[in-house]
Coordinates of C-alpha atoms and ligand atoms in Angstrom, one line a residue:
X193 CA 57.4 95.6 430.0
X194 CA 58.0 96.2 426.4
X195 CA 61.2 97.7 425.0
X196 CA 60.8 101.2 423.7
X197 CA 61.6 101.8 420.0
X198 CA 62.7 105.5 420.1
X199 CA 62.1 107.1 416.7
X200 CA 63.8 110.2 418.1
X201 CA 67.0 108.4 418.9
X202 CA 67.0 106.3 415.6
X203 CA 66.4 109.5 413.5
X204 CA 69.2 111.4 415.3
X205 CA 71.6 108.5 414.6
X206 CA 70.6 108.3 410.9
X207 CA 71.1 112.1 410.5
X208 CA 74.5 112.1 412.2
X209 CA 75.9 108.8 410.9
X210 CA 74.4 108.5 407.4
X211 CA 72.8 111.7 406.1
X212 CA 75.3 114.4 407.2
X213 CA 78.2 112.6 405.6
X214 CA 76.2 112.1 402.3
X215 CA 75.4 115.8 402.3
X216 CA 79.1 116.6 402.9
X217 CA 80.0 114.5 399.8
X218 CA 77.4 116.3 397.7
X219 CA 78.6 119.7 398.9
X220 CA 82.2 118.8 398.0
X221 CA 81.0 118.1 394.4
X222 CA 79.3 121.5 394.3
X223 CA 75.7 120.4 395.1
X224 CA 73.8 121.7 398.1
X225 CA 70.6 119.6 398.5
X226 CA 67.6 121.9 398.8
X227 CA 64.0 121.1 399.9
X228 CA 61.1 123.5 399.3
X229 CA 58.0 123.1 401.4
X230 CA 54.9 124.7 400.0
X231 CA 52.5 125.9 402.7
X232 CA 49.0 127.2 401.8
X233 CA 47.0 129.1 404.4
X234 CA 47.2 129.0 408.1
X235 CA 47.0 125.6 409.7
X236 CA 48.6 125.4 413.2
X237 CA 49.4 121.7 413.0
X238 CA 50.9 122.1 409.5
X239 CA 53.0 125.0 410.8
X240 CA 54.4 122.8 413.6
X241 CA 55.2 120.0 411.2
X242 CA 57.0 122.4 408.8
X243 CA 59.1 123.7 411.7
X244 CA 60.2 120.1 412.5
X245 CA 61.2 119.6 408.9
X246 CA 63.2 122.8 408.8
X247 CA 65.0 121.8 412.0
X248 CA 65.9 118.3 410.8
X249 CA 67.0 119.7 407.4
X250 CA 69.4 122.1 409.2
X251 CA 70.8 119.3 411.3
X252 CA 71.6 117.2 408.2
X253 CA 73.1 120.3 406.5
X254 CA 70.6 120.6 403.7
X255 CA 69.0 123.9 402.7
X256 CA 65.2 124.3 403.2
X257 CA 62.8 127.0 402.2
X258 CA 59.2 127.4 403.1
X259 CA 57.1 129.1 400.4
X260 CA 54.0 130.5 402.0
X261 CA 50.8 131.3 400.1
X262 CA 47.5 132.9 401.1
X263 CA 44.6 130.6 401.6
X264 CA 42.9 132.4 398.7
X265 CA 45.6 131.4 396.1
X266 CA 43.9 129.9 393.1
X267 CA 44.6 126.4 392.0
X268 CA 46.1 127.6 388.7
X269 CA 48.4 130.0 390.5
X270 CA 49.6 127.3 392.9
X271 CA 50.2 124.8 390.0
X272 CA 52.3 127.6 388.3
X273 CA 54.3 128.0 391.4
X274 CA 55.0 124.2 391.5
X275 CA 56.0 124.3 387.8
X276 CA 58.6 127.0 388.7
X277 CA 60.0 124.8 391.4
X278 CA 60.1 121.8 388.9
X279 CA 62.3 123.8 386.5
X280 CA 64.6 125.4 389.1
X281 CA 67.8 123.3 389.1
X282 CA 68.8 124.6 392.6
X283 CA 65.8 122.8 394.1
X284 CA 66.0 119.0 394.5
X285 CA 62.8 118.2 396.4
X286 CA 59.4 119.7 396.9
X287 CA 56.4 118.9 399.1
X288 CA 53.1 120.5 399.4
X289 CA 52.1 120.4 403.0
X290 CA 48.6 118.9 403.4
X291 CA 45.8 119.7 404.0
X292 CA 45.3 122.4 401.3
X293 CA 42.1 124.5 401.1
X294 CA 39.1 122.7 399.5
X295 CA 39.2 124.6 396.2
X296 CA 42.6 123.1 395.4
X297 CA 42.8 119.5 394.1
X298 CA 45.4 117.3 395.7
X299 CA 45.2 115.0 392.7
X300 CA 46.1 117.9 390.3
X301 CA 49.0 119.0 392.6
X302 CA 50.4 115.4 392.5
X303 CA 50.0 115.3 388.7
X304 CA 52.1 118.6 388.5
X305 CA 55.0 117.7 390.8
X306 CA 58.0 116.4 388.9
X307 CA 58.4 112.7 390.2
X308 CA 62.1 113.3 390.4
X309 CA 61.5 116.0 393.0
X310 CA 58.6 114.2 394.7
X311 CA 60.3 113.7 398.1
X312 CA 57.0 112.8 399.7
X313 CA 56.8 109.9 397.3
X314 CA 53.1 110.5 396.6
X315 CA 53.0 110.8 392.8
X316 CA 51.5 108.0 390.8
X317 CA 54.9 107.3 389.2
X318 CA 56.7 106.9 392.5
X319 CA 53.8 104.9 394.1
X320 CA 53.8 102.6 391.1
X321 CA 57.6 102.0 391.3
X322 CA 57.2 101.2 395.0
X323 CA 54.4 98.7 394.2
X324 CA 56.7 97.1 391.6
X325 CA 59.6 96.9 394.1
X326 CA 61.8 99.3 392.0
X327 CA 64.1 101.9 393.5
X328 CA 62.2 105.1 394.0
X329 CA 61.5 108.0 396.4
X330 CA 59.4 106.0 398.9
X331 CA 56.6 107.7 400.9
X332 CA 58.1 109.0 404.1
X333 CA 56.0 107.5 406.9
X334 CA 56.1 103.9 405.5
X335 CA 59.8 104.2 404.7
X336 CA 60.4 105.5 408.3
X337 CA 58.5 102.6 409.8
X338 CA 60.5 100.0 408.0
X339 CA 63.8 101.7 409.0
X340 CA 62.7 101.9 412.6
X341 CA 61.8 98.2 412.6
X342 CA 65.2 97.4 411.1
X343 CA 67.0 99.6 413.6
X344 CA 65.1 97.8 416.4
X345 CA 66.6 94.5 415.2
X346 CA 63.4 93.2 413.5
X347 CA 63.7 91.1 410.4
X348 CA 60.5 91.1 408.3
X349 CA 61.1 88.0 406.2
X350 CA 58.7 85.3 407.2
X351 CA 57.0 87.4 409.9
X352 CA 53.3 87.9 410.1
X353 CA 52.7 91.7 409.7
X354 CA 49.3 93.1 410.3
X355 CA 48.6 96.7 409.2
X356 CA 45.5 98.4 410.5
X357 CA 44.5 101.2 408.1
X358 CA 44.7 101.3 404.3
X359 CA 45.3 104.9 403.4
X360 CA 47.4 105.7 400.3
X361 CA 50.0 107.5 402.4
X362 CA 50.5 105.0 405.3
X363 CA 48.6 101.7 405.3
X364 CA 48.8 100.5 401.7
X365 CA 52.4 101.5 401.0
X366 CA 53.8 100.1 404.3
X367 CA 52.0 96.8 403.6
X368 CA 53.7 96.7 400.2
X369 CA 57.1 97.6 401.6
X370 CA 56.7 94.8 404.2
X371 CA 55.6 92.4 401.4
X372 CA 58.6 93.3 399.3
X373 CA 60.7 92.2 402.3
X374 CA 59.0 88.8 402.3
X375 CA 56.7 89.3 405.3
X376 CA 53.2 87.7 405.2
X377 CA 50.9 90.7 405.3
X378 CA 47.3 91.3 406.3
X379 CA 45.8 94.7 405.6
X380 CA 42.8 95.6 407.8
X381 CA 40.3 98.5 407.5
X382 CA 37.0 99.7 408.7
X383 CA 35.1 96.8 407.0
X384 CA 37.3 94.1 408.5
X385 CA 35.0 91.6 410.2
X386 CA 36.9 90.6 413.3
X387 CA 39.7 93.0 413.8
X388 CA 40.9 91.5 417.1
X389 CA 41.2 88.0 415.5
X390 CA 43.5 89.5 412.8
X391 CA 45.7 91.7 415.0
X392 CA 46.2 88.9 417.5
X393 CA 48.1 87.0 414.7
X394 CA 50.6 89.7 414.3
X395 CA 54.3 89.3 415.0
X396 CA 54.5 93.0 414.0
X397 CA 51.4 95.2 414.3
X398 CA 51.4 98.5 412.5
X399 CA 48.5 100.8 413.4
X400 CA 47.4 103.8 411.3
X401 CA 43.7 104.2 411.9
X402 CA 43.5 107.8 413.1
X403 CA 41.4 106.8 416.2
X404 CA 42.7 107.8 419.6
X405 CA 43.9 104.8 421.7
X406 CA 41.7 102.4 419.7
X407 CA 44.1 99.4 419.9
X408 CA 44.3 97.9 423.4
X409 CA 46.0 94.9 425.1
X410 CA 43.2 92.6 423.8
X411 CA 44.4 93.2 420.2
X412 CA 48.0 92.3 420.8
X413 CA 49.8 89.0 420.9
X414 CA 52.2 88.7 423.9
X415 CA 55.7 89.7 422.7
X416 CA 54.6 91.3 419.5
X417 CA 56.2 94.4 418.1
X418 CA 53.8 97.4 417.9
X419 CA 54.3 100.5 415.7
X420 CA 51.8 103.3 416.4
X421 CA 51.5 105.8 413.6
X422 CA 48.5 107.7 415.0
X423 CA 48.9 111.2 416.3
X424 CA 46.2 112.9 418.4
X425 CA 46.0 115.7 421.0
X426 CA 43.9 114.6 424.0
X427 CA 41.4 116.9 425.8
X428 CA 44.1 117.6 428.4
X429 CA 46.4 118.7 425.6
X430 CA 48.7 115.7 425.7
X431 CA 49.8 113.9 422.5
X432 CA 48.8 110.2 422.1
X433 CA 48.5 107.6 419.4
X434 CA 46.1 105.0 418.0
X435 CA 47.4 102.5 420.5
X436 CA 46.6 102.6 424.2
X437 CA 50.3 102.8 425.2
X438 CA 49.8 102.2 429.0
X439 CA 47.8 99.0 428.3
X440 CA 49.9 97.6 425.4
X441 CA 53.3 98.2 426.9
X442 CA 52.6 95.5 429.4
X443 CA 52.0 92.9 426.7
X444 CA 54.1 93.9 423.6
X445 CA 57.7 92.9 423.2
X446 CA 58.6 96.2 421.6
X447 CA 56.6 99.4 421.1
X448 CA 57.0 102.8 419.5
X449 CA 55.8 105.7 421.6
X450 CA 53.8 108.8 420.7
X451 CA 55.3 111.3 420.6
X452 CA 58.9 110.3 419.7
X453 CA 58.1 107.3 417.6
X454 CA 57.0 107.4 413.9
X455 CA 56.9 111.2 413.7
X456 CA 60.7 111.8 413.7
X457 CA 61.1 108.8 411.4
X458 CA 58.8 110.4 408.8
X459 CA 60.8 113.6 409.0
X460 CA 64.2 111.9 408.6
X461 CA 62.8 110.0 405.6
X462 CA 61.9 113.2 404.0
X463 CA 65.4 114.5 404.5
X464 CA 66.9 111.3 403.2
X465 CA 64.6 111.5 400.1
X466 CA 65.8 115.0 399.4
X467 CA 69.4 113.8 399.5
X468 CA 68.6 110.9 397.3
X469 CA 66.8 113.2 394.8
X470 CA 69.9 115.5 394.8
X471 CA 72.2 112.6 394.2
X472 CA 70.0 111.3 391.3
X473 CA 69.7 114.8 389.8
X474 CA 73.5 115.2 389.9
X475 CA 73.9 111.9 388.0
Ligands
NDP25 P1 43.2 107.8 407.1 O1 42.1 108.5 407.9 O2 43.5 108.2 405.7 O3 43.0 106.2 407.1 C1 42.5 105.6 408.3 C2 42.4 104.1 407.9 O4 41.9 103.4 409.1 C3 41.3 103.8 406.8 O5 41.9 102.9 405.9 C4 40.1 103.2 407.6 O6 39.4 102.2 406.9 C5 40.8 102.6 408.8 N1 39.9 102.5 409.9 C6 39.2 103.5 410.5 N2 38.5 103.0 411.5 C7 38.8 101.7 411.6 C8 38.3 100.7 412.5 N3 37.4 100.9 413.4 N4 38.9 99.5 412.3 C9 39.8 99.2 411.4 N5 40.2 100.2 410.5 C10 39.7 101.4 410.6 O7 44.5 108.0 408.1 P2 46.0 108.1 407.8 O8 46.6 106.8 407.3 O9 46.3 109.3 407.0 O10 46.6 108.4 409.2 C11 46.3 107.5 410.3 C12 46.9 108.2 411.6 O11 48.3 108.3 411.5 C13 46.3 109.5 411.9 O12 46.2 109.7 413.3 C14 47.4 110.5 411.4 O13 47.4 111.7 412.1 C15 48.6 109.7 411.7 N6 49.7 110.0 410.8 C16 50.9 110.2 411.4 C17 52.1 110.4 410.7 C18 53.4 110.6 411.3 O14 54.3 110.9 410.7 N7 53.5 110.3 412.6 C19 52.0 110.5 409.2 C20 50.7 110.2 408.6 C21 49.6 110.0 409.5 P3 38.6 102.5 405.5 O15 39.6 102.6 404.5 O16 37.7 101.3 405.4 O17 37.8 103.8 405.8

């Protein structure tokens, strides 16, 4: 039976042992790190994610504010709101909770957010720096995955890492972060010819496909470490991932659960990025 990699426990430890003391130091120097979450329209899943972010921010001692806008807000008005946040020195980090309504371009939002306040790590400048291996605000889910692997005692150097999914927010950046740590990386996607042959090579398998329980025991090398990024609600109302946990826990060496795996690591990375942004802006 695989060992469980508990994102919930790792995230709690990071907040208590690392982030809260950093926030205290900033506060002593007169800086209270502040995150603003921009929420457009009513989206039940987004509302739940935003609540988790507010809760973790409070635990770390940072300030957070949710700016809510009607679904009908125009793109120009929203971009003006982001400009206001960019120039407000009391705000260190901003994210626009996705999805946004169809009449608003995510690309234009990302071109407007100040890269120094881009705590999601989605702007072209921050993605470019991540690609170059420079210090930057790294995208939260990939950063959280690497931290959770390290906390579970995994070294990436020389390991065969297989990532399934090549999105700009998870698959591609996590592949680059693993590569920057000297792993040998394979990035799979919907046109990969023989997925099973690729995933069976993995010492570390990271799955971000967005398909409920798609990865089963037949995809996993015995003893491999499996990180499940997927998040789905089943017909019975239970949360599950892209990995068939019941099958794979019998074959993997270590596995992250859903819920309680990558989700809390994503949130803790957002809080850490806000602290990093506040430290950088103070300098
Ligand atoms: P996207 O839909 O943007 O990307 C999915 C990727 O999976 C694509 O690259 C696609 O390939 C690939 N794919 C789809 N089907 C297959 C297949 N049959 N075989 C191989 N590859 C396939 O998803 P995201 O990266 O945004 O999210 C993935 C999952 O992670 C979702 O369930 C999402 O909810 C969850 N998530 C969870 C987070 C957390 O914090 N826990 C954060 C972000 C996401 P192609 O490019 O060829 O189309």
